[in-house]
Short mmCIF file of C-alpha atoms and ligand atoms in Angstrom, two decimals:
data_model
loop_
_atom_site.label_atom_id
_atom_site.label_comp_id
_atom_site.label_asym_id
_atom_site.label_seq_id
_atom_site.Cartn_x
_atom_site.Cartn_y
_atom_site.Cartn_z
CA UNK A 1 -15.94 -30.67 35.54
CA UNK A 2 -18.80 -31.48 33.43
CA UNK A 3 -17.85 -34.14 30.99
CA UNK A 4 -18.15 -32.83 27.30
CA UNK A 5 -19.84 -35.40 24.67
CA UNK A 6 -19.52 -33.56 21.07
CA UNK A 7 -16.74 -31.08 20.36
CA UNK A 8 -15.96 -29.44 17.40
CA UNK A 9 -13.41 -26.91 16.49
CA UNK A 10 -13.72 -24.83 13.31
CA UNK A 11 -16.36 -27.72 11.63
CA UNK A 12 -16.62 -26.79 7.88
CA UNK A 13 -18.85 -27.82 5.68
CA UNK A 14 -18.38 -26.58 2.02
CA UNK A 15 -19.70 -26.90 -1.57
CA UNK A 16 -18.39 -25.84 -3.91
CA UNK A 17 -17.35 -22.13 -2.77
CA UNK A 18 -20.30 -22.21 -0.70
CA UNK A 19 -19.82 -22.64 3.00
CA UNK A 20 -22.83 -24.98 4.85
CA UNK A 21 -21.47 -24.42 7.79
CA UNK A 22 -18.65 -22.30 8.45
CA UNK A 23 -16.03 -22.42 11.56
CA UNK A 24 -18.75 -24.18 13.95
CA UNK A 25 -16.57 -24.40 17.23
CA UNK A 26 -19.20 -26.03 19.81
CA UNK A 27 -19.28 -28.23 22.57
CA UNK A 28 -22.44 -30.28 24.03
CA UNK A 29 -21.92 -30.64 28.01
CA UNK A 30 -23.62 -34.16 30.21
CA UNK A 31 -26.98 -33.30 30.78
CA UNK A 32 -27.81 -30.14 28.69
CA UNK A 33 -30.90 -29.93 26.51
CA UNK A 34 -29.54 -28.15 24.24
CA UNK A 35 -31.47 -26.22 21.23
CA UNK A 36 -29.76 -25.21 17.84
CA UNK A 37 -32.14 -22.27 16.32
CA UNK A 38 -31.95 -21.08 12.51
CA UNK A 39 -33.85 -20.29 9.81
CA UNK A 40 -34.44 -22.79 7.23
CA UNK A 41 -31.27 -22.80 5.28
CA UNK A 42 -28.84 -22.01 8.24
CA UNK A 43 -26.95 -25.10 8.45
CA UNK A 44 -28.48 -26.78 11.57
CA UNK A 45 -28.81 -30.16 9.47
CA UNK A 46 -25.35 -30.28 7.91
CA UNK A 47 -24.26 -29.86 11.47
CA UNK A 48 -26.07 -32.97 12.59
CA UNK A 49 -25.31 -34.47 9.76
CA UNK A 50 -21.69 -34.29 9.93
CA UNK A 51 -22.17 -35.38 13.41
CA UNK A 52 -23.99 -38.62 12.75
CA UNK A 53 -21.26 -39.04 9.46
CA UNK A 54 -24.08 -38.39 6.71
CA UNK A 55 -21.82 -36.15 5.47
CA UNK A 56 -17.78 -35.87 5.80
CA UNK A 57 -16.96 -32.38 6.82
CA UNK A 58 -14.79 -29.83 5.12
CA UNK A 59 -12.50 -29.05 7.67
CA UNK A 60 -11.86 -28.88 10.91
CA UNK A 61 -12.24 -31.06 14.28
CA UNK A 62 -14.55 -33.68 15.97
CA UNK A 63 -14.54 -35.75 18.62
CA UNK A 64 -17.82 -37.67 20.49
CA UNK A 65 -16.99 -38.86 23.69
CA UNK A 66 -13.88 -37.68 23.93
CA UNK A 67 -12.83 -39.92 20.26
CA UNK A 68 -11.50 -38.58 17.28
CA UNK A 69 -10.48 -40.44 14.22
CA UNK A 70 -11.33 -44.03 13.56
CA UNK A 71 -13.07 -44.21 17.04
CA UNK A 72 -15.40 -41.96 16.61
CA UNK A 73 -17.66 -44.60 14.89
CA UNK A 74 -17.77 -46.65 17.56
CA UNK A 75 -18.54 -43.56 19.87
CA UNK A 76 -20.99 -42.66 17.78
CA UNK A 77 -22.92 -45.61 18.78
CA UNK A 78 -23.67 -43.93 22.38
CA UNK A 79 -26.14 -41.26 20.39
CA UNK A 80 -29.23 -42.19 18.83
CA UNK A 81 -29.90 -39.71 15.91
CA UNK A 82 -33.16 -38.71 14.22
CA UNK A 83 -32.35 -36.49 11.55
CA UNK A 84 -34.06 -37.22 8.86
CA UNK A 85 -37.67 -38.95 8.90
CA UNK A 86 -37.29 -42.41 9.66
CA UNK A 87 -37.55 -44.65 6.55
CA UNK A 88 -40.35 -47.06 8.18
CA UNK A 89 -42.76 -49.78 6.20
CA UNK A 90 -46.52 -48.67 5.61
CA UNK A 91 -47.91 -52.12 5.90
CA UNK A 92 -45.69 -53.34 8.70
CA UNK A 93 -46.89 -52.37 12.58
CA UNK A 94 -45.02 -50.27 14.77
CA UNK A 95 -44.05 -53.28 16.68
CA UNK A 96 -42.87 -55.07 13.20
CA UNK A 97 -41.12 -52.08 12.46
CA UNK A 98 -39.56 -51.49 15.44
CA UNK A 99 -38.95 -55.20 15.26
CA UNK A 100 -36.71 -54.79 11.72
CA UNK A 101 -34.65 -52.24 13.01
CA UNK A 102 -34.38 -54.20 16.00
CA UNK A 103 -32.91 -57.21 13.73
CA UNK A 104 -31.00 -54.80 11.56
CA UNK A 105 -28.85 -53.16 14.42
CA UNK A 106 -28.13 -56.68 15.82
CA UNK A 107 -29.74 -55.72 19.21
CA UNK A 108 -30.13 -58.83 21.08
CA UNK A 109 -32.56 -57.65 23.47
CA UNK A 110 -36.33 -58.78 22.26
CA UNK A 111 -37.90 -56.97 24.85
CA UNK A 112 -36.07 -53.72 23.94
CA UNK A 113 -39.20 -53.15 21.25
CA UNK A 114 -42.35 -53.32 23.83
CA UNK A 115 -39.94 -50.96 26.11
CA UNK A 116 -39.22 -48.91 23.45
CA UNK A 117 -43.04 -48.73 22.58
CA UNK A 118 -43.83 -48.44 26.59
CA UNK A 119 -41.60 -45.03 26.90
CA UNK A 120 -42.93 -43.22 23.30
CA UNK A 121 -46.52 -44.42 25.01
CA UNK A 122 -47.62 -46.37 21.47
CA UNK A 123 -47.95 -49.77 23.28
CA UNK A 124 -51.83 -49.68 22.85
CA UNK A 125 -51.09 -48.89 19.53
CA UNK A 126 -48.48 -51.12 18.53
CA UNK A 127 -50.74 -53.12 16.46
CA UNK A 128 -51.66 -50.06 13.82
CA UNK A 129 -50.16 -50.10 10.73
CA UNK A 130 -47.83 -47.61 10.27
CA UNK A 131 -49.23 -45.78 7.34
CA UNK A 132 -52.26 -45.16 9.63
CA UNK A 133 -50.51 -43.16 12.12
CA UNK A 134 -50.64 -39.83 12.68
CA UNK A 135 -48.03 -37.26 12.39
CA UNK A 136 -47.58 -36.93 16.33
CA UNK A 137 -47.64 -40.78 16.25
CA UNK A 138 -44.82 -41.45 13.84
CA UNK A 139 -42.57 -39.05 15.12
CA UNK A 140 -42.98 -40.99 18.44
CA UNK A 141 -41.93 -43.89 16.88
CA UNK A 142 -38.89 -42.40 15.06
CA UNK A 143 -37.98 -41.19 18.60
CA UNK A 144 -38.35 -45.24 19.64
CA UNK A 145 -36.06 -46.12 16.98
CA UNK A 146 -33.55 -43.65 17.88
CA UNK A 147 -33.78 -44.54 21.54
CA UNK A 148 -33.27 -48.50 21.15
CA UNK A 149 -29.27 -48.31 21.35
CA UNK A 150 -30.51 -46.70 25.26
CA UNK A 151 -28.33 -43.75 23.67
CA UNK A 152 -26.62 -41.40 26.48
CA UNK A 153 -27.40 -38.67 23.98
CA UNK A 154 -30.15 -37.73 21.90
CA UNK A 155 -29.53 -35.64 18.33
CA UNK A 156 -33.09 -34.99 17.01
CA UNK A 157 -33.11 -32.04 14.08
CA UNK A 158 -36.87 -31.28 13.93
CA UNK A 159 -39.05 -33.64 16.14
CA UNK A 160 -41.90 -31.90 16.45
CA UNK A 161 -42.02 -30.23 12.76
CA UNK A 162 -45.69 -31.04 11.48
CA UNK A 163 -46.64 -31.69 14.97
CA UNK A 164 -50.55 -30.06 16.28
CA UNK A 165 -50.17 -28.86 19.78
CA UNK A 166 -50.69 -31.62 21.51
CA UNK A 167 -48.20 -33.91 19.55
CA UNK A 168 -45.36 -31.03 20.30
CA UNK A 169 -46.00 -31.33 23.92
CA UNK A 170 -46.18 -35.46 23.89
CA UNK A 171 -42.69 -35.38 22.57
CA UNK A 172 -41.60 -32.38 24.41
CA UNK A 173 -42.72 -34.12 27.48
CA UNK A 174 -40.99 -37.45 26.60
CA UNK A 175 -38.05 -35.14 26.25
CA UNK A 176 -37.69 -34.18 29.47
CA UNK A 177 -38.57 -37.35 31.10
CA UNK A 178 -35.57 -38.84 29.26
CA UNK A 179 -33.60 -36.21 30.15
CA UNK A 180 -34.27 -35.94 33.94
CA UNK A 181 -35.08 -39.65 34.70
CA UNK A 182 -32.60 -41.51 32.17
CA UNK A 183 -29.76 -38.61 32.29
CA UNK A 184 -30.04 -38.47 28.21
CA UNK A 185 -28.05 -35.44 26.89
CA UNK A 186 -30.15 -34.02 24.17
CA UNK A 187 -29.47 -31.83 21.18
CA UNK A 188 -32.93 -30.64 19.25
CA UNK A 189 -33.08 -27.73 16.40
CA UNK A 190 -36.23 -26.68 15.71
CA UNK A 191 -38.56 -23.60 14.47
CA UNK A 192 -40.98 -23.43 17.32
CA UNK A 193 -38.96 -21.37 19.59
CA UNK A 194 -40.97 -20.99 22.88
CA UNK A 195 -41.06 -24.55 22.55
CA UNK A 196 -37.16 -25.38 22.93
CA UNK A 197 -37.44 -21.66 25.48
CA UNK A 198 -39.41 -24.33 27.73
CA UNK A 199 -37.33 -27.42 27.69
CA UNK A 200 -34.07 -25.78 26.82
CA UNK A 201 -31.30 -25.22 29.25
CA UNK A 202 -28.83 -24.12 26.66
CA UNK A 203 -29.27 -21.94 23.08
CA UNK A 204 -27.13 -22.18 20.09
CA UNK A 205 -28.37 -19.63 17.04
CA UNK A 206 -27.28 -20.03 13.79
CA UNK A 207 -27.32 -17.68 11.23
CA UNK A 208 -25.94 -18.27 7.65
CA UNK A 209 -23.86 -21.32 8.37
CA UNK A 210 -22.64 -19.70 11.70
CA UNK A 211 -22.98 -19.61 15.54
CA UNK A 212 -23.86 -16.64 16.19
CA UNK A 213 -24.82 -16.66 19.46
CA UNK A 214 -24.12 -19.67 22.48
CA UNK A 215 -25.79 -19.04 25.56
CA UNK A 216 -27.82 -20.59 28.73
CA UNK A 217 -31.07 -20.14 29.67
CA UNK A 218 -30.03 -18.17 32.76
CA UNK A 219 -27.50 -15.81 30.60
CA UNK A 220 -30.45 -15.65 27.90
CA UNK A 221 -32.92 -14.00 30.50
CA UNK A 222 -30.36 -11.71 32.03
CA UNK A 223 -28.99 -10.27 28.55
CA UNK A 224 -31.93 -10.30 26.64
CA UNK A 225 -33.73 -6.67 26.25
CA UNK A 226 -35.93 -5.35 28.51
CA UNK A 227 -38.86 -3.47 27.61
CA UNK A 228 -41.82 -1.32 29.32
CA UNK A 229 -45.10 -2.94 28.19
CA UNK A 230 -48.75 -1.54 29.50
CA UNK A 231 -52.48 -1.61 27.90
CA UNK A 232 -53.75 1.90 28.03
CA UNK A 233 -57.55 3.02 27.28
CA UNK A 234 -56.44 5.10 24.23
CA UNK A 235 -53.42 4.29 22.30
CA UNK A 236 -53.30 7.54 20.14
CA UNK A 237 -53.42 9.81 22.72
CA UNK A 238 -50.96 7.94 24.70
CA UNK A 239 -48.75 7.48 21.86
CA UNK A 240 -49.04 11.47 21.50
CA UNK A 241 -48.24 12.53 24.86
CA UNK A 242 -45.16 9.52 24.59
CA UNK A 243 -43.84 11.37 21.79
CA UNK A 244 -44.10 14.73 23.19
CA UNK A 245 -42.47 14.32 26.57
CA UNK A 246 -39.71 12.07 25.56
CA UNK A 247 -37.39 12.45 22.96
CA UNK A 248 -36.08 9.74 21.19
CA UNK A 249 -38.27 7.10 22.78
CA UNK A 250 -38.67 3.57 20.33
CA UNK A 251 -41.90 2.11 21.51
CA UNK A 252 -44.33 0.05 19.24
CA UNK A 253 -48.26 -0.57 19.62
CA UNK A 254 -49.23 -3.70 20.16
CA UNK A 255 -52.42 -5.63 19.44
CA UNK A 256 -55.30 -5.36 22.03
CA UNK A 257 -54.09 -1.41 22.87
CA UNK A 258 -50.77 -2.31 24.18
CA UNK A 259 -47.94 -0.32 24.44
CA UNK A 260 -44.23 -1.79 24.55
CA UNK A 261 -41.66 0.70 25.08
CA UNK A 262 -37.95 -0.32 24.50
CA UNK A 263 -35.64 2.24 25.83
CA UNK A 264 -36.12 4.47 28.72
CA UNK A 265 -36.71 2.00 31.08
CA UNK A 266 -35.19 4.21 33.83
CA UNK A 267 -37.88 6.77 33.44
CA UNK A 268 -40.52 4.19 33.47
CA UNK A 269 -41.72 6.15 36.90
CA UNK A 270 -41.83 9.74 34.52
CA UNK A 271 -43.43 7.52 31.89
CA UNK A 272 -46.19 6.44 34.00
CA UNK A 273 -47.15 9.53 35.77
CA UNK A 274 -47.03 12.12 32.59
CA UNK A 275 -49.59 9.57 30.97
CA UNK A 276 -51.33 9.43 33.91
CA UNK A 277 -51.05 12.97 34.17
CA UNK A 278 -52.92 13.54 30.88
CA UNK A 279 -55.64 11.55 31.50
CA UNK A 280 -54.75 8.42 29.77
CA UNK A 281 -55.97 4.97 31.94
CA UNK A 282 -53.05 2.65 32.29
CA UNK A 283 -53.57 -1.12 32.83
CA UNK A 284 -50.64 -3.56 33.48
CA UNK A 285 -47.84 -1.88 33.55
CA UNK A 286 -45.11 -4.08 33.85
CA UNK A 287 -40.95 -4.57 33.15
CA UNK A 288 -40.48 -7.69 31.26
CA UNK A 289 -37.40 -9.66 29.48
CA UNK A 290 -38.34 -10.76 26.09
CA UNK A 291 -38.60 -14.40 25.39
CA UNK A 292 -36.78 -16.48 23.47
CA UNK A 293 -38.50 -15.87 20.12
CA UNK A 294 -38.34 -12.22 20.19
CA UNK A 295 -34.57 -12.23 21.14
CA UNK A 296 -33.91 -14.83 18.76
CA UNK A 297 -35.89 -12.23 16.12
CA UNK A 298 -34.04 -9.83 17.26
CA UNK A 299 -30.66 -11.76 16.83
CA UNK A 300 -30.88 -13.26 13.23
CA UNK A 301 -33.70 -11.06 11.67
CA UNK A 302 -31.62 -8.11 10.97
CA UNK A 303 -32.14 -6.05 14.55
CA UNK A 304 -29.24 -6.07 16.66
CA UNK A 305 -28.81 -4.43 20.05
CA UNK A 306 -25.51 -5.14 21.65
N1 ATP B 401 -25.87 -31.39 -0.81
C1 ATP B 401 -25.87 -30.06 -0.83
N2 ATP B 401 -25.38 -29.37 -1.87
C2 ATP B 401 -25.36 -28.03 -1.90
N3 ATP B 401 -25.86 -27.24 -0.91
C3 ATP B 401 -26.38 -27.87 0.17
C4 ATP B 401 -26.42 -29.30 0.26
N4 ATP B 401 -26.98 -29.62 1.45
C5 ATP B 401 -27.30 -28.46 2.05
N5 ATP B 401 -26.94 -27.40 1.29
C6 ATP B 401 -27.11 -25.97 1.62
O1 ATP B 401 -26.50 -25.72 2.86
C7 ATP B 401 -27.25 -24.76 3.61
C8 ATP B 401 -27.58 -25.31 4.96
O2 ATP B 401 -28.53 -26.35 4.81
P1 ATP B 401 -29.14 -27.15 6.05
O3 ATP B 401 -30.01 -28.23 5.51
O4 ATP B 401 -28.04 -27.53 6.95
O5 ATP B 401 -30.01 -26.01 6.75
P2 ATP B 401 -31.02 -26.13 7.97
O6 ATP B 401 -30.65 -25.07 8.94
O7 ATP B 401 -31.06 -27.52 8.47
O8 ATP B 401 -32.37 -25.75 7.30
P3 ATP B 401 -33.81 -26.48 7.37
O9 ATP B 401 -34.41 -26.01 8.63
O10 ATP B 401 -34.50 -25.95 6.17
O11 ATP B 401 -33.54 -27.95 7.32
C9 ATP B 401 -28.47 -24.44 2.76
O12 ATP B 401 -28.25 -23.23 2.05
C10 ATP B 401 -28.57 -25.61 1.82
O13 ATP B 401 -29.16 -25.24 0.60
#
């Protein structure tokens, strides 16, 4: 069995009448990387937040390594947490920040701050005041600071917001190094979808203060939607001739001439030949699943297809 490090049954978070989070029932499994997907506003920070004790909760029930209660704070120590941007000094280094903290959680460890610096790759930068960091490089550090307890579980809401390209795949990267080398459990919300779709083996979507969805990677590629999709030569014609010979079929146009069709997929043969048939060139025409951010689109922006 795999061993379960957060559960929560029925977590409520309320103010006033309004509901944060509402009935959260979830439990994070050894090993997962698992992403928690909203919209801004759907309650994926009160959840880590109640989680790290930022906030009490409502209602309901909690336990971190399998504690509840009173012991839960010292559980809690297992899990570094980055939830909010790291409070860190503009004049001190990295290395004399890292350094404070270092003091201030009573680690006894010196060394823990160069190795801390080694695994966010900052060491050649350790020297650099803080307030001349980039983005990408801050964020590294906060990740430093929430790895010096050597955590057995990460919580990180939003580590690669305000991140270019290349800083989102440093700490996406780092994240899966921790995970597969160190055995780090790790819990991440964030709003760049394909980017938890790639490291993610586990999706939790949130819509309005509930989980609406829970699901793995494998179960999110066999129940998403499959569509039709193919670049013709002319996409008014094609659309005609679509429209013509089969009723009822929901297809969009794409950019760049293609064509996605979402239902029918059993007559994709007919499909192909009639617009063949009519002199339309088809390019690519393929089956495909959607990915994570049109599912997830799909799932809290309205559409639903179950
Ligand atoms: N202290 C508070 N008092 C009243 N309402 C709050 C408080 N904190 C959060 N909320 C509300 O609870 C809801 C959930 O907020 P939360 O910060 O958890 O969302 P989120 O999914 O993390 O969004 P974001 O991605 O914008 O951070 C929001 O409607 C927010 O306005």
């Amino acid at each position: 069995m795999q061993d379960i490090i957060i559960k929560t049954r029925n977590l409520n978070k309320k103010y006033n009448d309004f509901y944060a989070i509402k009935d959260f029932s979830f439990e994070l499994k050894h090993g997962e990387i698992c992403g928690i997907i909203g919209k801004n506003g759907a309650g994926k920070s009160t959840f880590f937040k109640s989680l790290s004790g930022q906030i009490f909760p409502t209602s309901g029930e909690m336990e971190i390594f399998n504690k509840t209660g009173k012991e839960i704070l010292e559980a809690r120590k297992r899990i570094g947490f980055m939830i909010e941007a790291p409070e860190f000094f503009g004049d001190f280094t990295a290395e004399q920040n890292l350094e404070y903290f270092r003091r201030q959680k009573g680690i006894p460890e010196k060394n823990i701050v160069s190795k801390m610096l080694n695994i966010v790759e900052l060491e050649h930068r350790s020297k650099k005041k803080f307030k001349e960091y980039s983005m990408g490089m801050k964020q590294r550090l906060g990740l430093a600071l929430s790895l010096m307890n050597n955590p057995d579980c990460l919580i990180l809401d939003e580590p690669t917001n305000g991140l270019d390209p290349e800083g989102r795949n440093d700490i996406k990267r780092l994240l899966l190094k921790l995970n597969r080398e160190n055995n780090v459990t790790i819990m991440i919300s964030s709003h760049i979808l394909t980017e938890i779709e790639a490291i993610g083996s586990r999706f939790v979507f949130v819509k309005d203060g509930k989980i609406v969805k829970d699901l793995s990677k494998e179960e999110l590629y066999s129940t998403s939607r499959k569509a039709i999709k193919f670049k013709v030569d002319n996409t008014a014609k094609a659309t005609q001739v679509l429209e013509r010979e089969f009723t009822g079929i929901e297809y969009k146009v794409l950019a760049d001439s293609e064509i996605i069709i979402y239902n029918l997929l059993e007559k994709s043969p007919e499909i192909n030949t009639k617009l063949a048939s009519n002199g339309i060139l088809i390019y690519n025409f393929t089956i495909e699943g959607e990915n994570l951010e049109e599912y997830f689109l799909d799932l809290i922006g309205g559409k639903s297809y179950e």
